[in-house]
């Protein structure tokens, strides 16, 4: 299984994305979007090319 790390700057970006999602689309949709981002990160780590 591929591994990935998220820099502190990227973590802050993700927090901002999540907050924007909550304010714009609601908490449930923001949660789904956030979870899907991490699924994609894992997919990219497992299949980089």
CSV table of C-alpha atoms in Angstrom, one decimal:
chain,number,residue,atom,x,y,z
A,1,UNK,CA,0.0,0.0,0.0
A,2,UNK,CA,1.4,3.4,-1.0
A,3,UNK,CA,2.0,6.0,1.6
A,4,UNK,CA,1.7,9.8,1.4
A,5,UNK,CA,2.4,12.7,3.7
A,6,UNK,CA,0.7,16.0,3.8
A,7,UNK,CA,2.8,19.1,4.5
A,8,UNK,CA,1.6,21.7,7.1
A,9,UNK,CA,0.8,24.1,4.3
A,10,UNK,CA,-1.3,21.5,2.6
A,11,UNK,CA,-3.1,20.7,5.9
A,12,UNK,CA,-4.1,24.3,6.2
A,13,UNK,CA,-5.3,24.3,2.6
A,14,UNK,CA,-7.4,21.3,3.3
A,15,UNK,CA,-8.9,22.9,6.4
A,16,UNK,CA,-9.8,25.9,4.3
A,17,UNK,CA,-11.4,23.7,1.7
A,18,UNK,CA,-13.4,21.9,4.3
A,19,UNK,CA,-14.6,25.2,6.0
A,20,UNK,CA,-15.6,26.6,2.6
A,21,UNK,CA,-17.5,23.3,1.8
A,22,UNK,CA,-19.4,23.5,5.1
A,23,UNK,CA,-20.4,27.1,4.6
A,24,UNK,CA,-21.3,26.6,0.9
A,25,UNK,CA,-22.7,23.1,0.7
A,26,UNK,CA,-23.3,21.9,4.3
A,27,UNK,CA,-21.4,19.7,6.7
A,28,UNK,CA,-22.5,16.4,5.2
A,29,UNK,CA,-21.4,17.3,1.7
A,30,UNK,CA,-18.1,18.8,3.0
A,31,UNK,CA,-17.5,15.5,4.8
A,32,UNK,CA,-18.0,13.5,1.7
A,33,UNK,CA,-15.8,15.7,-0.4
A,34,UNK,CA,-13.0,15.7,2.3
A,35,UNK,CA,-13.2,11.9,2.5
A,36,UNK,CA,-13.1,11.6,-1.2
A,37,UNK,CA,-9.9,13.7,-1.4
A,38,UNK,CA,-8.2,11.3,0.9
A,39,UNK,CA,-9.4,8.3,-1.1
A,40,UNK,CA,-7.8,9.9,-4.2
A,41,UNK,CA,-4.6,10.6,-2.3
A,42,UNK,CA,-4.4,6.9,-1.4
A,43,UNK,CA,-5.2,5.9,-5.0
A,44,UNK,CA,-2.4,8.2,-6.3
A,45,UNK,CA,0.0,6.8,-3.8
A,46,UNK,CA,-0.8,3.2,-4.8
A,47,UNK,CA,-0.8,3.9,-8.6
A,48,UNK,CA,1.5,6.8,-9.2
A,49,UNK,CA,1.7,6.4,-13.0
